[in-house]
Amino acid sequence: MWRFIHLTDTHLGSMVDGEWNNRFLCTMMPEVMRCLRRDLAKLRPDFILVTGDIASHQSRDAVFAARDLLDSLGFPYYPMGGNHDFPSERMREWFIEAFHSHLPGGDTVYSFTHKNLHFCVLDAWWKWRDDSLCPVAEQSFHDPAAISMHGARWALPPHEFAWLEDDLAAHSGVPAIVATHYPAIAIPRRLRRAGLRDAGHLDNGDILVEMCRCHPQVKAVFSGHVHMHIIEPLDGITHVITGSMPEFPCEYRDVRVYDNHIEIHTCSLSDTSFAGRSLIPNRDYTAGMPEDRNVVIPQVFPGDDVVQRPHSQRDLHA
Ligand SMILES: [Fe+2]
Ligand SMILES: [Fe+2]
């Protein structure tokens, strides 16, 4: 067995707290990262997959402070950007400058193979009000103090679908995980309730799901962004969406890769006071239901017994 950690929405480098579904306590993150460093030292993961919203404040100092805090965990990690990392050209430049040595090929879209698993990391773009796609946000989302980006939309650009298609075809014999900051699916009905704040999902997530279905080696899609735990098996693909570290329940996922299956376990910090500080009474739904917290993905490495999913007639490059 080997393991990696799924960590997301760390929102580092910010001196501003706020409220989403629970208190959103960015200022406690240096303390949280010290606790996480101690906790991960016991798990000894091969690496950490950090699915975006790594920094919160829009400044070069914040991006580099975020990089230093991730470095301090003491394990290799693979970063990707979220809406808080990539609202502007300057933030994109600072992200690449800070995380260059952690980005295979120096790009924000990349793949890598670790032992018996292949990983494809995507970088969705902003969908402007005129429906055009752009790597940066419209000016109204450039406010450095903005926590909420209400009304923003994101989608994967066509050239990334082409890249993903080629990459998956070139690694068809290796079980794969796709990672994207924005979930490919909406928050399931079973987790919705009055007053729930929903940050949204990929505008063209259905195309991503369809492409993954056409490549049966894709076993899971890992995401963040909505600041709640969701695990949703759908058409042979397990969607693993993990909550934000500065917001209740302040947890991460321990992903254990065995010879023929993968187990996903949700882990609390050893110091549970961080989660207690963030929780607003009756809003513990961000921790998900029992099925959103632990899951087994069976038969990931079944040799010749791979069950082929039916291919869609849909033109994936449309
Ligand atoms: Fe976030
Ligand atoms: Fe986000």
mmCIF file of C-alpha atoms and ligand atoms in Angstrom:
data_model
loop_
_atom_site.group_PDB
_atom_site.id
_atom_site.type_symbol
_atom_site.label_atom_id
_atom_site.label_comp_id
_atom_site.label_asym_id
_atom_site.label_seq_id
_atom_site.Cartn_x
_atom_site.Cartn_y
_atom_site.Cartn_z
ATOM 1 C CA MET A 1 0.000 0.000 0.000
ATOM 2 C CA TRP A 2 1.080 3.543 -0.696
ATOM 3 C CA ARG A 3 -0.839 6.738 0.021
ATOM 4 C CA PHE A 4 -1.299 10.301 -1.073
ATOM 5 C CA ILE A 5 -3.151 13.123 0.659
ATOM 6 C CA HIS A 6 -5.893 15.197 -0.921
ATOM 7 C CA LEU A 7 -5.809 18.713 0.529
ATOM 8 C CA THR A 8 -7.786 21.609 -0.893
ATOM 9 C CA ASP A 9 -8.897 25.215 -0.543
ATOM 10 C CA THR A 10 -6.214 26.103 1.983
ATOM 11 C CA HIS A 11 -6.752 29.856 1.323
ATOM 12 C CA LEU A 12 -3.297 30.687 2.707
ATOM 13 C CA GLY A 13 -1.601 34.063 3.025
ATOM 14 C CA SER A 14 -4.733 35.969 4.003
ATOM 15 C CA MET A 15 -5.294 38.101 7.093
ATOM 16 C CA VAL A 16 -9.043 38.281 6.421
ATOM 17 C CA ASP A 17 -11.647 35.978 7.950
ATOM 18 C CA GLY A 18 -15.158 35.657 6.591
ATOM 19 C CA GLU A 19 -18.162 33.423 6.446
ATOM 20 C CA TRP A 20 -19.271 30.905 3.822
ATOM 21 C CA ASN A 21 -21.439 28.051 5.123
ATOM 22 C CA ASN A 22 -19.413 28.207 8.357
ATOM 23 C CA ARG A 23 -16.892 30.711 9.665
ATOM 24 C CA PHE A 24 -14.102 30.886 7.117
ATOM 25 C CA LEU A 25 -11.001 31.402 9.281
ATOM 26 C CA CYS A 26 -8.021 32.114 7.014
ATOM 27 C CA THR A 27 -6.095 33.734 9.864
ATOM 28 C CA MET A 28 -5.830 30.413 11.735
ATOM 29 C CA MET A 29 -4.202 28.682 8.755
ATOM 30 C CA PRO A 30 -0.537 29.077 9.863
ATOM 31 C CA GLU A 31 -1.516 27.221 13.084
ATOM 32 C CA VAL A 32 -3.517 24.648 11.093
ATOM 33 C CA MET A 33 -0.517 23.989 8.836
ATOM 34 C CA ARG A 34 1.727 23.406 11.850
ATOM 35 C CA CYS A 35 -0.775 20.850 13.178
ATOM 36 C CA LEU A 36 -1.090 19.267 9.723
ATOM 37 C CA ARG A 37 2.696 18.985 9.457
ATOM 38 C CA ARG A 38 2.762 16.979 12.712
ATOM 39 C CA ASP A 39 -0.176 14.805 11.631
ATOM 40 C CA LEU A 40 1.198 14.044 8.159
ATOM 41 C CA ALA A 41 4.581 13.102 9.613
ATOM 42 C CA LYS A 42 2.799 10.045 11.069
ATOM 43 C CA LEU A 43 1.074 9.120 7.790
ATOM 44 C CA ARG A 44 4.150 9.659 5.595
ATOM 45 C CA PRO A 45 2.319 10.128 2.259
ATOM 46 C CA ASP A 46 4.189 9.808 -1.022
ATOM 47 C CA PHE A 47 2.838 13.253 -1.975
ATOM 48 C CA ILE A 48 0.000 15.739 -1.476
ATOM 49 C CA LEU A 49 -2.487 16.699 -4.188
ATOM 50 C CA VAL A 50 -3.624 20.305 -3.573
ATOM 51 C CA THR A 51 -6.677 21.062 -5.673
ATOM 52 C CA GLY A 52 -6.689 24.856 -5.740
ATOM 53 C CA ASP A 53 -7.608 28.014 -3.851
ATOM 54 C CA ILE A 54 -4.152 27.641 -2.353
ATOM 55 C CA ALA A 55 -3.774 31.382 -1.679
ATOM 56 C CA SER A 56 -6.609 33.755 -0.836
ATOM 57 C CA HIS A 57 -5.134 37.240 -0.879
ATOM 58 C CA GLN A 58 -4.226 38.686 -4.270
ATOM 59 C CA SER A 59 -0.600 39.688 -3.837
ATOM 60 C CA ARG A 60 2.805 38.253 -4.699
ATOM 61 C CA ASP A 61 3.652 38.047 -0.981
ATOM 62 C CA ALA A 62 0.519 35.991 -0.303
ATOM 63 C CA VAL A 63 1.318 33.515 -3.077
ATOM 64 C CA PHE A 64 4.881 33.048 -1.819
ATOM 65 C CA ALA A 65 3.687 32.778 1.799
ATOM 66 C CA ALA A 66 1.286 30.051 0.627
ATOM 67 C CA ARG A 67 4.159 28.285 -1.157
ATOM 68 C CA ASP A 68 6.312 28.432 2.005
ATOM 69 C CA LEU A 69 3.498 27.000 4.136
ATOM 70 C CA LEU A 70 2.944 24.096 1.723
ATOM 71 C CA ASP A 71 6.723 23.514 1.606
ATOM 72 C CA SER A 72 6.710 23.405 5.428
ATOM 73 C CA LEU A 73 4.560 20.249 5.388
ATOM 74 C CA GLY A 74 7.693 18.373 4.377
ATOM 75 C CA PHE A 75 6.333 16.232 1.536
ATOM 76 C CA PRO A 76 6.322 16.554 -2.260
ATOM 77 C CA TYR A 77 3.125 18.149 -3.530
ATOM 78 C CA TYR A 78 1.331 18.861 -6.781
ATOM 79 C CA PRO A 79 -0.464 22.244 -6.786
ATOM 80 C CA MET A 80 -3.192 23.586 -9.026
ATOM 81 C CA GLY A 81 -4.945 26.935 -9.194
ATOM 82 C CA GLY A 82 -8.495 27.859 -8.230
ATOM 83 C CA ASN A 83 -10.564 31.006 -8.678
ATOM 84 C CA HIS A 84 -8.742 32.709 -5.800
ATOM 85 C CA ASP A 85 -5.340 31.855 -7.324
ATOM 86 C CA PHE A 86 -6.127 32.780 -10.934
ATOM 87 C CA PRO A 87 -8.338 35.897 -11.086
ATOM 88 C CA SER A 88 -5.724 37.961 -12.958
ATOM 89 C CA GLU A 89 -2.713 37.639 -15.242
ATOM 90 C CA ARG A 90 -0.414 38.788 -12.437
ATOM 91 C CA MET A 91 -1.748 36.133 -10.033
ATOM 92 C CA ARG A 92 -1.199 33.462 -12.700
ATOM 93 C CA GLU A 93 2.381 34.674 -13.208
ATOM 94 C CA TRP A 94 3.106 34.698 -9.463
ATOM 95 C CA PHE A 95 1.616 31.198 -9.084
ATOM 96 C CA ILE A 96 3.888 29.775 -11.788
ATOM 97 C CA GLU A 97 6.878 31.659 -10.383
ATOM 98 C CA ALA A 98 6.249 30.389 -6.827
ATOM 99 C CA PHE A 99 5.320 26.792 -7.657
ATOM 100 C CA HIS A 100 7.491 26.261 -10.748
ATOM 101 C CA SER A 101 9.513 23.426 -9.238
ATOM 102 C CA HIS A 102 6.295 21.573 -8.283
ATOM 103 C CA LEU A 103 4.636 21.867 -11.712
ATOM 104 C CA PRO A 104 5.684 19.105 -14.140
ATOM 105 C CA GLY A 105 6.651 20.930 -17.334
ATOM 106 C CA GLY A 106 6.245 24.262 -15.539
ATOM 107 C CA ASP A 107 2.617 24.439 -16.697
ATOM 108 C CA THR A 108 -0.708 24.635 -14.847
ATOM 109 C CA VAL A 109 -2.055 21.743 -16.971
ATOM 110 C CA TYR A 110 0.011 18.609 -16.523
ATOM 111 C CA SER A 111 0.034 14.888 -15.955
ATOM 112 C CA PHE A 112 2.308 12.564 -14.062
ATOM 113 C CA THR A 113 2.456 8.888 -13.219
ATOM 114 C CA HIS A 114 3.228 7.788 -9.674
ATOM 115 C CA LYS A 115 3.802 4.062 -9.168
ATOM 116 C CA ASN A 116 0.612 2.425 -10.513
ATOM 117 C CA LEU A 117 -1.569 5.564 -10.958
ATOM 118 C CA HIS A 118 -1.690 8.293 -13.592
ATOM 119 C CA PHE A 119 -2.851 11.811 -12.676
ATOM 120 C CA CYS A 120 -4.196 14.508 -15.026
ATOM 121 C CA VAL A 121 -4.408 18.039 -13.625
ATOM 122 C CA LEU A 122 -6.673 20.581 -15.346
ATOM 123 C CA ASP A 123 -6.932 24.385 -15.223
ATOM 124 C CA ALA A 124 -10.454 25.668 -15.935
ATOM 125 C CA TRP A 125 -10.898 29.162 -17.346
ATOM 126 C CA TRP A 126 -13.360 31.932 -16.490
ATOM 127 C CA LYS A 127 -16.566 32.126 -18.461
ATOM 128 C CA TRP A 128 -17.330 35.806 -19.015
ATOM 129 C CA ARG A 129 -20.821 37.317 -19.221
ATOM 130 C CA ASP A 130 -20.667 37.129 -23.049
ATOM 131 C CA ASP A 131 -19.941 33.358 -22.710
ATOM 132 C CA SER A 132 -16.354 33.717 -23.953
ATOM 133 C CA LEU A 133 -13.654 31.774 -22.089
ATOM 134 C CA CYS A 134 -10.640 33.606 -20.689
ATOM 135 C CA PRO A 135 -7.803 32.514 -18.365
ATOM 136 C CA VAL A 136 -8.499 35.562 -16.149
ATOM 137 C CA ALA A 137 -11.640 37.005 -14.575
ATOM 138 C CA GLU A 138 -13.649 40.010 -15.640
ATOM 139 C CA GLN A 139 -12.552 43.177 -13.869
ATOM 140 C CA SER A 140 -15.380 43.014 -11.311
ATOM 141 C CA PHE A 141 -13.768 39.952 -9.704
ATOM 142 C CA HIS A 142 -10.345 41.609 -9.339
ATOM 143 C CA ASP A 143 -11.154 43.216 -5.988
ATOM 144 C CA PRO A 144 -8.310 42.081 -3.698
ATOM 145 C CA ALA A 145 -10.692 42.042 -0.723
ATOM 146 C CA ALA A 146 -13.315 39.888 -2.441
ATOM 147 C CA ILE A 147 -14.094 36.611 -0.673
ATOM 148 C CA SER A 148 -17.277 35.833 -2.536
ATOM 149 C CA MET A 149 -17.140 35.663 -6.323
ATOM 150 C CA HIS A 150 -20.901 35.463 -6.686
ATOM 151 C CA GLY A 151 -22.003 35.020 -10.286
ATOM 152 C CA ALA A 152 -18.639 33.801 -11.586
ATOM 153 C CA ARG A 153 -18.590 30.774 -13.916
ATOM 154 C CA TRP A 154 -15.799 28.479 -15.034
ATOM 155 C CA ALA A 155 -15.343 25.930 -17.825
ATOM 156 C CA LEU A 156 -12.601 23.840 -19.377
ATOM 157 C CA PRO A 157 -11.385 25.305 -22.681
ATOM 158 C CA PRO A 158 -11.527 23.082 -25.821
ATOM 159 C CA HIS A 159 -7.738 22.782 -26.081
ATOM 160 C CA GLU A 160 -7.635 21.189 -22.599
ATOM 161 C CA PHE A 161 -10.202 18.587 -23.600
ATOM 162 C CA ALA A 162 -8.011 17.821 -26.639
ATOM 163 C CA TRP A 163 -4.945 17.589 -24.374
ATOM 164 C CA LEU A 164 -6.782 15.325 -21.898
ATOM 165 C CA GLU A 165 -8.045 13.076 -24.695
ATOM 166 C CA ASP A 166 -4.501 12.679 -26.051
ATOM 167 C CA ASP A 167 -2.980 12.159 -22.598
ATOM 168 C CA LEU A 168 -5.521 9.513 -21.576
ATOM 169 C CA ALA A 169 -5.151 7.744 -24.922
ATOM 170 C CA ALA A 170 -1.358 7.707 -24.485
ATOM 171 C CA HIS A 171 -1.703 6.175 -20.989
ATOM 172 C CA SER A 172 -4.654 3.886 -21.617
ATOM 173 C CA GLY A 173 -3.119 1.003 -19.687
ATOM 174 C CA VAL A 174 -2.726 2.908 -16.420
ATOM 175 C CA PRO A 175 -5.607 3.625 -13.985
ATOM 176 C CA ALA A 176 -6.073 7.385 -13.836
ATOM 177 C CA ILE A 177 -7.312 10.154 -11.585
ATOM 178 C CA VAL A 178 -8.387 13.529 -12.980
ATOM 179 C CA ALA A 179 -8.030 16.616 -10.756
ATOM 180 C CA THR A 180 -9.790 19.944 -11.225
ATOM 181 C CA HIS A 181 -10.470 22.724 -8.708
ATOM 182 C CA TYR A 182 -14.110 23.024 -9.758
ATOM 183 C CA PRO A 183 -16.178 19.839 -9.400
ATOM 184 C CA ALA A 184 -17.457 18.257 -12.601
ATOM 185 C CA ILE A 185 -20.839 17.650 -10.937
ATOM 186 C CA ALA A 186 -23.310 19.780 -8.979
ATOM 187 C CA ILE A 187 -23.815 19.310 -5.246
ATOM 188 C CA PRO A 188 -26.102 16.226 -5.077
ATOM 189 C CA ARG A 189 -29.735 16.771 -4.114
ATOM 190 C CA ARG A 190 -29.280 14.637 -0.975
ATOM 191 C CA LEU A 191 -26.850 17.270 0.435
ATOM 192 C CA ARG A 192 -28.824 20.370 -0.552
ATOM 193 C CA ARG A 193 -30.841 22.308 2.010
ATOM 194 C CA ALA A 194 -32.321 25.742 2.523
ATOM 195 C CA GLY A 195 -29.662 28.373 2.927
ATOM 196 C CA LEU A 196 -26.796 26.256 1.540
ATOM 197 C CA ARG A 197 -24.236 28.459 -0.212
ATOM 198 C CA ASP A 198 -23.128 26.767 -3.429
ATOM 199 C CA ALA A 199 -19.941 28.025 -5.113
ATOM 200 C CA GLY A 200 -20.882 26.196 -8.330
ATOM 201 C CA HIS A 201 -19.282 23.596 -10.563
ATOM 202 C CA LEU A 202 -17.761 23.395 -14.043
ATOM 203 C CA ASP A 203 -20.109 24.842 -16.649
ATOM 204 C CA ASN A 204 -19.112 22.030 -19.024
ATOM 205 C CA GLY A 205 -18.554 19.362 -16.369
ATOM 206 C CA ASP A 206 -20.900 17.050 -18.298
ATOM 207 C CA ILE A 207 -18.386 16.962 -21.165
ATOM 208 C CA LEU A 208 -15.575 16.103 -18.744
ATOM 209 C CA VAL A 209 -17.673 13.298 -17.236
ATOM 210 C CA GLU A 210 -18.447 11.968 -20.704
ATOM 211 C CA MET A 211 -14.774 12.045 -21.717
ATOM 212 C CA CYS A 212 -13.804 10.172 -18.558
ATOM 213 C CA ARG A 213 -16.506 7.570 -19.284
ATOM 214 C CA CYS A 214 -14.922 7.023 -22.694
ATOM 215 C CA HIS A 215 -11.610 6.188 -21.005
ATOM 216 C CA PRO A 216 -12.437 3.383 -18.585
ATOM 217 C CA GLN A 217 -9.077 3.695 -16.863
ATOM 218 C CA VAL A 218 -10.334 6.946 -15.244
ATOM 219 C CA LYS A 219 -11.475 5.889 -11.789
ATOM 220 C CA ALA A 220 -11.984 9.175 -9.960
ATOM 221 C CA VAL A 221 -12.205 12.958 -10.294
ATOM 222 C CA PHE A 222 -10.775 14.916 -7.330
ATOM 223 C CA SER A 223 -11.958 18.499 -6.695
ATOM 224 C CA GLY A 224 -12.510 21.213 -4.100
ATOM 225 C CA HIS A 225 -14.107 24.673 -4.426
ATOM 226 C CA VAL A 226 -17.509 24.029 -2.784
ATOM 227 C CA HIS A 227 -16.014 23.739 0.741
ATOM 228 C CA MET A 228 -17.861 20.569 1.666
ATOM 229 C CA HIS A 229 -17.193 16.839 1.579
ATOM 230 C CA ILE A 230 -18.942 14.969 -1.224
ATOM 231 C CA ILE A 231 -18.245 11.479 -2.560
ATOM 232 C CA GLU A 232 -20.495 10.571 -5.451
ATOM 233 C CA PRO A 233 -19.940 7.402 -7.506
ATOM 234 C CA LEU A 234 -21.477 8.029 -10.929
ATOM 235 C CA ASP A 235 -21.254 5.825 -14.039
ATOM 236 C CA GLY A 236 -18.122 4.053 -12.820
ATOM 237 C CA ILE A 237 -16.307 7.258 -11.814
ATOM 238 C CA THR A 238 -16.014 8.309 -8.165
ATOM 239 C CA HIS A 239 -16.249 12.092 -7.705
ATOM 240 C CA VAL A 240 -14.246 13.024 -4.596
ATOM 241 C CA ILE A 241 -14.904 16.625 -3.533
ATOM 242 C CA THR A 242 -13.165 17.681 -0.332
ATOM 243 C CA GLY A 243 -13.907 20.499 2.116
ATOM 244 C CA SER A 244 -11.789 23.586 2.744
ATOM 245 C CA MET A 245 -9.131 23.586 5.474
ATOM 246 C CA PRO A 246 -10.096 26.971 7.057
ATOM 247 C CA GLU A 247 -13.777 25.961 7.229
ATOM 248 C CA PHE A 248 -15.582 23.258 9.240
ATOM 249 C CA PRO A 249 -14.825 20.343 9.350
ATOM 250 C CA CYS A 250 -11.184 21.390 8.559
ATOM 251 C CA GLU A 251 -10.331 17.932 7.219
ATOM 252 C CA TYR A 252 -8.388 16.267 4.422
ATOM 253 C CA ARG A 253 -8.477 12.885 2.674
ATOM 254 C CA ASP A 254 -6.047 10.021 3.137
ATOM 255 C CA VAL A 255 -6.028 8.066 -0.137
ATOM 256 C CA ARG A 256 -4.621 4.545 0.271
ATOM 257 C CA VAL A 257 -3.679 2.780 -2.942
ATOM 258 C CA TYR A 258 -3.585 -1.012 -2.669
ATOM 259 C CA ASP A 259 -2.749 -3.699 -5.232
ATOM 260 C CA ASN A 260 -6.295 -3.875 -6.582
ATOM 261 C CA HIS A 261 -8.354 -1.102 -4.980
ATOM 262 C CA ILE A 262 -8.229 2.418 -3.552
ATOM 263 C CA GLU A 263 -9.566 3.447 -0.133
ATOM 264 C CA ILE A 264 -10.435 7.051 0.673
ATOM 265 C CA HIS A 265 -10.553 8.006 4.347
ATOM 266 C CA THR A 266 -11.490 11.413 5.737
ATOM 267 C CA CYS A 267 -9.082 12.636 8.428
ATOM 268 C CA SER A 268 -9.633 15.252 11.125
ATOM 269 C CA LEU A 269 -6.755 17.315 12.437
ATOM 270 C CA SER A 270 -5.388 16.009 15.739
ATOM 271 C CA ASP A 271 -6.292 19.405 17.229
ATOM 272 C CA THR A 272 -10.072 19.473 16.784
ATOM 273 C CA SER A 273 -10.384 23.012 18.155
ATOM 274 C CA PHE A 274 -9.896 24.464 14.634
ATOM 275 C CA ALA A 275 -13.100 22.779 13.430
ATOM 276 C CA GLY A 276 -14.895 23.900 16.592
ATOM 277 C CA ARG A 277 -13.904 27.525 16.011
ATOM 278 C CA SER A 278 -15.290 27.445 12.461
ATOM 279 C CA LEU A 279 -18.579 25.607 13.068
ATOM 280 C CA ILE A 280 -21.794 27.617 13.080
ATOM 281 C CA PRO A 281 -24.572 25.677 14.873
ATOM 282 C CA ASN A 282 -26.678 23.503 12.549
ATOM 283 C CA ARG A 283 -24.289 23.923 9.634
ATOM 284 C CA ASP A 284 -22.276 20.754 10.138
ATOM 285 C CA TYR A 285 -23.608 19.506 6.781
ATOM 286 C CA THR A 286 -20.302 20.574 5.172
ATOM 287 C CA ALA A 287 -18.854 17.358 6.687
ATOM 288 C CA GLY A 288 -21.132 15.360 4.372
ATOM 289 C CA MET A 289 -23.043 12.170 5.140
ATOM 290 C CA PRO A 290 -21.267 8.908 6.122
ATOM 291 C CA GLU A 291 -20.994 7.948 2.435
ATOM 292 C CA ASP A 292 -19.224 11.261 1.698
ATOM 293 C CA ARG A 293 -16.467 10.515 4.178
ATOM 294 C CA ASN A 294 -15.101 7.048 3.379
ATOM 295 C CA VAL A 295 -15.287 4.977 0.231
ATOM 296 C CA VAL A 296 -13.611 2.036 -1.473
ATOM 297 C CA ILE A 297 -13.049 2.221 -5.214
ATOM 298 C CA PRO A 298 -12.928 -1.482 -6.136
ATOM 299 C CA GLN A 299 -11.121 -3.243 -8.957
ATOM 300 C CA VAL A 300 -8.891 -0.350 -9.922
ATOM 301 C CA PHE A 301 -6.135 -2.706 -11.007
ATOM 302 C CA PRO A 302 -7.978 -5.819 -12.237
ATOM 303 C CA GLY A 303 -5.593 -6.722 -15.047
ATOM 304 C CA ASP A 304 -7.492 -8.071 -18.014
ATOM 305 C CA ASP A 305 -10.824 -7.901 -16.208
ATOM 306 C CA VAL A 306 -11.407 -4.208 -16.982
ATOM 307 C CA VAL A 307 -15.096 -3.670 -17.698
ATOM 308 C CA GLN A 308 -15.426 -1.468 -20.765
ATOM 309 C CA ARG A 309 -17.967 1.299 -20.368
ATOM 310 C CA PRO A 310 -20.033 2.075 -23.463
ATOM 311 C CA HIS A 311 -18.641 4.911 -25.544
ATOM 312 C CA SER A 312 -20.823 7.931 -26.145
ATOM 313 C CA GLN A 313 -21.791 9.123 -29.600
ATOM 314 C CA ARG A 314 -21.305 12.680 -28.448
ATOM 315 C CA ASP A 315 -18.562 14.695 -30.121
ATOM 316 C CA LEU A 316 -16.324 15.469 -27.140
ATOM 317 C CA HIS A 317 -14.591 18.321 -28.898
ATOM 318 C CA ALA A 318 -17.792 20.204 -29.663
HETATM 319 FE FE FE B 1 -12.163 27.902 -1.898
HETATM 320 FE FE FE B 2 -12.749 27.998 -5.419
#
